[in-house]
Amino acid sequence: MKADSIHSRRTFLQQASLGISASLLAAPAFASHSLFTPPQTGKPLGVALVGLGYYSRDLLAPALQETKNCRLAGIVTGTPAKAEEWKKKYNIPDKNVYNYQNFDRIADNPDIDIVYVVLPNSMHAGYVTRAAKAGKHVICEKPMALSVRECEGMIEACKKAGKELSIGYRMHFEPTTQEIMRIGQQKEMGQVQMVSAGAGYRETRTGHWKVKKAYGGGAMMDMGVYALQAARYVTGEEPVAVTAQTFTNRPDMFREVDETTTFQLVFPGGALANLHTSFGMSMNYLRATAEKGWFRLDPFSAYGGIKGESSKGPLQFPKINQQAAQMDEVAYCIANKKPMRVTGEEGLKDMRVVEAIYQSVKNGSRRIELKA
Ligand code: NAD
């Protein structure tokens, strides 16, 4: 059975149990907006986390205690004290602990099936390529890399190695988000006319890599991709034109990267998107206005508590662990040779727009045309 049909079947079962009428269950235009909980299959695949910072420590490692199709089998860290702590906490044997120098030896380790790259953005391309060369499937955190060129190289490296590549866009696995993808893409309320979204938090760590250009820092790269993703997954289209502006209230801290970026996208079906991202303020909302109604999520990209509503009423879907759902499905698809929900191409498409955003800012908010 193709993944699409599995996804659709799951949608049907879940929506039927929620009392949603069969008329809403038309075949999805995109596999990305259908619910799917993969069955547990065989031996769980071994995941090695590369980079044991905030996201690995607080979200991915705990989620890997809940997954059924994969498990935390290895770690890659440059800090011996962290290695000791993680080995004890997660019962990881010495032979599955690597540092950045001996990482390539992971090729000889049959316990590790998937390498999950959770490093600063500038290191994604290098480690994804090394993981693929080591013969491992790869999950790479967002944003995929620093440029379209890097993204293409990563896709090519995985293809050449015959290994899967998925990007850590966890919202694609979140049920209420999947529902608004469906409403937008299937034009349930008619053509989407306007998408507004904002994603940001107040970054105060002055020395952190997230405020350094060489590491791929800045609000656009970090939080802006969520707003960009939202406009793309609500419309199901690729933008054809971009304009953008940046602002800062803390010029001393934001000398190298953007503190706040606003950007506008034009989609071929007629939708406009008015999007913002910031390291200066906390915001997290998504609202879409269509010909015959509206729908929104607030928050839309938080780790939990995604709250949805439309002009027809509340959107109620089960609450899940996003990271566990993401990794379980990726592992299931690898084990069963099904297509990935979030491919490397998905990360590349975002990077194409991010490059246009930077180009627009650099040229006084000039309109940049993108190929449809
Ligand atoms: P972090 O700074 O907390 O962790 C980064 C890790 O990389 C640290 O353990 C650090 O020691 C290690 N590292 C190795 N070499 C380094 C170097 N040369 N300089 C700096 N650090 C180095 O960052 P984080 O917040 O965990 O983010 C890591 C990645 O995960 C980023 O790509 C980020 O965008 C992504 N992320 C994704 C989500 C999500 O919801 N999908 C959430 C948070 C972060």
PDB file of N, CA and C in Angstrom, residues 253-290:
ATOM      1  N   MET A 253      23.310  44.193  19.787  1.00  0.00           N
ATOM      2  CA  MET A 253      23.213  42.726  19.796  1.00  0.00           C
ATOM      3  C   MET A 253      23.000  42.173  18.385  1.00  0.00           C
ATOM      4  N   PHE A 254      22.262  42.924  17.564  1.00  0.00           N
ATOM      5  CA  PHE A 254      21.921  42.416  16.228  1.00  0.00           C
ATOM      6  C   PHE A 254      22.700  43.151  15.136  1.00  0.00           C
ATOM      7  N   ARG A 255      24.027  43.060  15.276  1.00  0.00           N
ATOM      8  CA  ARG A 255      24.915  43.656  14.266  1.00  0.00           C
ATOM      9  C   ARG A 255      25.009  42.756  13.040  1.00  0.00           C
ATOM     10  N   GLU A 256      24.984  41.440  13.277  1.00  0.00           N
ATOM     11  CA  GLU A 256      25.257  40.489  12.186  1.00  0.00           C
ATOM     12  C   GLU A 256      24.006  39.883  11.567  1.00  0.00           C
ATOM     13  N   VAL A 257      22.955  39.740  12.391  1.00  0.00           N
ATOM     14  CA  VAL A 257      21.758  39.036  11.894  1.00  0.00           C
ATOM     15  C   VAL A 257      20.508  39.861  12.194  1.00  0.00           C
ATOM     16  N   ASP A 258      19.395  39.456  11.582  1.00  0.00           N
ATOM     17  CA  ASP A 258      18.137  40.193  11.748  1.00  0.00           C
ATOM     18  C   ASP A 258      17.510  39.938  13.111  1.00  0.00           C
ATOM     19  N   GLU A 259      17.003  41.023  13.729  1.00  0.00           N
ATOM     20  CA  GLU A 259      16.223  40.870  14.971  1.00  0.00           C
ATOM     21  C   GLU A 259      14.747  40.666  14.617  1.00  0.00           C
ATOM     22  N   THR A 260      14.255  41.492  13.703  1.00  0.00           N
ATOM     23  CA  THR A 260      12.859  41.363  13.266  1.00  0.00           C
ATOM     24  C   THR A 260      12.814  41.462  11.745  1.00  0.00           C
ATOM     25  N   THR A 261      12.107  40.535  11.129  1.00  0.00           N
ATOM     26  CA  THR A 261      11.916  40.586   9.670  1.00  0.00           C
ATOM     27  C   THR A 261      10.432  40.465   9.361  1.00  0.00           C
ATOM     28  N   THR A 262       9.960  41.322   8.482  1.00  0.00           N
ATOM     29  CA  THR A 262       8.596  41.162   7.965  1.00  0.00           C
ATOM     30  C   THR A 262       8.734  40.845   6.483  1.00  0.00           C
ATOM     31  N   PHE A 263       7.884  39.938   5.999  1.00  0.00           N
ATOM     32  CA  PHE A 263       7.991  39.589   4.578  1.00  0.00           C
ATOM     33  C   PHE A 263       6.622  39.295   3.998  1.00  0.00           C
ATOM     34  N   GLN A 264       6.506  39.591   2.721  1.00  0.00           N
ATOM     35  CA  GLN A 264       5.232  39.450   2.025  1.00  0.00           C
ATOM     36  C   GLN A 264       5.441  38.520   0.830  1.00  0.00           C
ATOM     37  N   LEU A 265       4.508  37.592   0.670  1.00  0.00           N
ATOM     38  CA  LEU A 265       4.615  36.617  -0.420  1.00  0.00           C
ATOM     39  C   LEU A 265       3.372  36.700  -1.303  1.00  0.00           C
ATOM     40  N   VAL A 266       3.582  36.499  -2.584  1.00  0.00           N
ATOM     41  CA  VAL A 266       2.462  36.433  -3.534  1.00  0.00           C
ATOM     42  C   VAL A 266       2.421  35.014  -4.076  1.00  0.00           C
ATOM     43  N   PHE A 267       1.245  34.394  -4.011  1.00  0.00           N
ATOM     44  CA  PHE A 267       1.111  33.001  -4.482  1.00  0.00           C
ATOM     45  C   PHE A 267       0.371  32.970  -5.825  1.00  0.00           C
ATOM     46  N   PRO A 268       0.660  31.964  -6.639  1.00  0.00           N
ATOM     47  CA  PRO A 268       0.086  31.952  -7.993  1.00  0.00           C
ATOM     48  C   PRO A 268      -1.440  31.867  -8.017  1.00  0.00           C
ATOM     49  N   GLY A 269      -2.055  31.242  -6.988  1.00  0.00           N
ATOM     50  CA  GLY A 269      -3.520  31.125  -6.958  1.00  0.00           C
ATOM     51  C   GLY A 269      -4.197  32.412  -6.504  1.00  0.00           C
ATOM     52  N   GLY A 270      -3.427  33.429  -6.160  1.00  0.00           N
ATOM     53  CA  GLY A 270      -4.009  34.717  -5.762  1.00  0.00           C
ATOM     54  C   GLY A 270      -3.845  35.041  -4.286  1.00  0.00           C
ATOM     55  N   ALA A 271      -3.393  34.075  -3.490  1.00  0.00           N
ATOM     56  CA  ALA A 271      -3.234  34.360  -2.054  1.00  0.00           C
ATOM     57  C   ALA A 271      -2.036  35.286  -1.814  1.00  0.00           C
ATOM     58  N   LEU A 272      -2.188  36.140  -0.808  1.00  0.00           N
ATOM     59  CA  LEU A 272      -1.085  36.985  -0.342  1.00  0.00           C
ATOM     60  C   LEU A 272      -0.746  36.522   1.067  1.00  0.00           C
ATOM     61  N   ALA A 273       0.522  36.641   1.448  1.00  0.00           N
ATOM     62  CA  ALA A 273       0.892  36.312   2.833  1.00  0.00           C
ATOM     63  C   ALA A 273       1.646  37.482   3.420  1.00  0.00           C
ATOM     64  N   ASN A 274       1.273  37.812   4.658  1.00  0.00           N
ATOM     65  CA  ASN A 274       1.904  38.907   5.376  1.00  0.00           C
ATOM     66  C   ASN A 274       2.488  38.287   6.641  1.00  0.00           C
ATOM     67  N   LEU A 275       3.806  38.138   6.669  1.00  0.00           N
ATOM     68  CA  LEU A 275       4.431  37.284   7.688  1.00  0.00           C
ATOM     69  C   LEU A 275       5.494  38.048   8.464  1.00  0.00           C
ATOM     70  N   HIS A 276       5.700  37.656   9.715  1.00  0.00           N
ATOM     71  CA  HIS A 276       6.726  38.327  10.519  1.00  0.00           C
ATOM     72  C   HIS A 276       7.418  37.331  11.433  1.00  0.00           C
ATOM     73  N   THR A 277       8.640  37.695  11.773  1.00  0.00           N
ATOM     74  CA  THR A 277       9.404  36.879  12.707  1.00  0.00           C
ATOM     75  C   THR A 277      10.301  37.794  13.515  1.00  0.00           C
ATOM     76  N   SER A 278      10.598  37.373  14.749  1.00  0.00           N
ATOM     77  CA  SER A 278      11.387  38.276  15.586  1.00  0.00           C
ATOM     78  C   SER A 278      12.152  37.539  16.672  1.00  0.00           C
ATOM     79  N   PHE A 279      13.327  38.082  16.999  1.00  0.00           N
ATOM     80  CA  PHE A 279      14.063  37.699  18.198  1.00  0.00           C
ATOM     81  C   PHE A 279      13.867  38.772  19.264  1.00  0.00           C
ATOM     82  N   GLY A 280      12.955  39.715  19.009  1.00  0.00           N
ATOM     83  CA  GLY A 280      12.733  40.807  19.957  1.00  0.00           C
ATOM     84  C   GLY A 280      11.427  40.673  20.705  1.00  0.00           C
ATOM     85  N   MET A 281      10.494  39.900  20.157  1.00  0.00           N
ATOM     86  CA  MET A 281       9.175  39.797  20.793  1.00  0.00           C
ATOM     87  C   MET A 281       8.599  38.398  20.629  1.00  0.00           C
ATOM     88  N   SER A 282       7.759  38.089  21.591  1.00  0.00           N
ATOM     89  CA  SER A 282       7.135  36.781  21.593  1.00  0.00           C
ATOM     90  C   SER A 282       5.832  36.839  20.799  1.00  0.00           C
ATOM     91  N   MET A 283       5.686  35.996  19.823  1.00  0.00           N
ATOM     92  CA  MET A 283       4.425  35.920  19.061  1.00  0.00           C
ATOM     93  C   MET A 283       4.325  34.554  18.405  1.00  0.00           C
ATOM     94  N   ASN A 284       3.111  34.075  18.262  1.00  0.00           N
ATOM     95  CA  ASN A 284       2.918  32.776  17.639  1.00  0.00           C
ATOM     96  C   ASN A 284       1.464  32.622  17.218  1.00  0.00           C
ATOM     97  N   TYR A 285       1.166  33.037  16.005  1.00  0.00           N
ATOM     98  CA  TYR A 285      -0.215  32.936  15.521  1.00  0.00           C
ATOM     99  C   TYR A 285      -0.226  32.742  14.015  1.00  0.00           C
ATOM    100  N   LEU A 286      -1.299  32.138  13.549  1.00  0.00           N
ATOM    101  CA  LEU A 286      -1.501  31.932  12.115  1.00  0.00           C
ATOM    102  C   LEU A 286      -2.979  32.144  11.821  1.00  0.00           C
ATOM    103  N   ARG A 287      -3.262  32.983  10.847  1.00  0.00           N
ATOM    104  CA  ARG A 287      -4.655  33.197  10.480  1.00  0.00           C
ATOM    105  C   ARG A 287      -4.781  33.232   8.962  1.00  0.00           C
ATOM    106  N   ALA A 288      -5.764  32.521   8.454  1.00  0.00           N
ATOM    107  CA  ALA A 288      -5.981  32.519   7.004  1.00  0.00           C
ATOM    108  C   ALA A 288      -7.398  32.985   6.716  1.00  0.00           C
ATOM    109  N   THR A 289      -7.526  33.867   5.731  1.00  0.00           N
ATOM    110  CA  THR A 289      -8.832  34.335   5.298  1.00  0.00           C
ATOM    111  C   THR A 289      -9.073  33.791   3.896  1.00  0.00           C
ATOM    112  N   ALA A 290     -10.189  33.078   3.753  1.00  0.00           N
ATOM    113  CA  ALA A 290     -10.520  32.499   2.447  1.00  0.00           C
ATOM    114  C   ALA A 290     -11.794  33.163   1.925  1.00  0.00           C
TER     115      ALA A 290
END
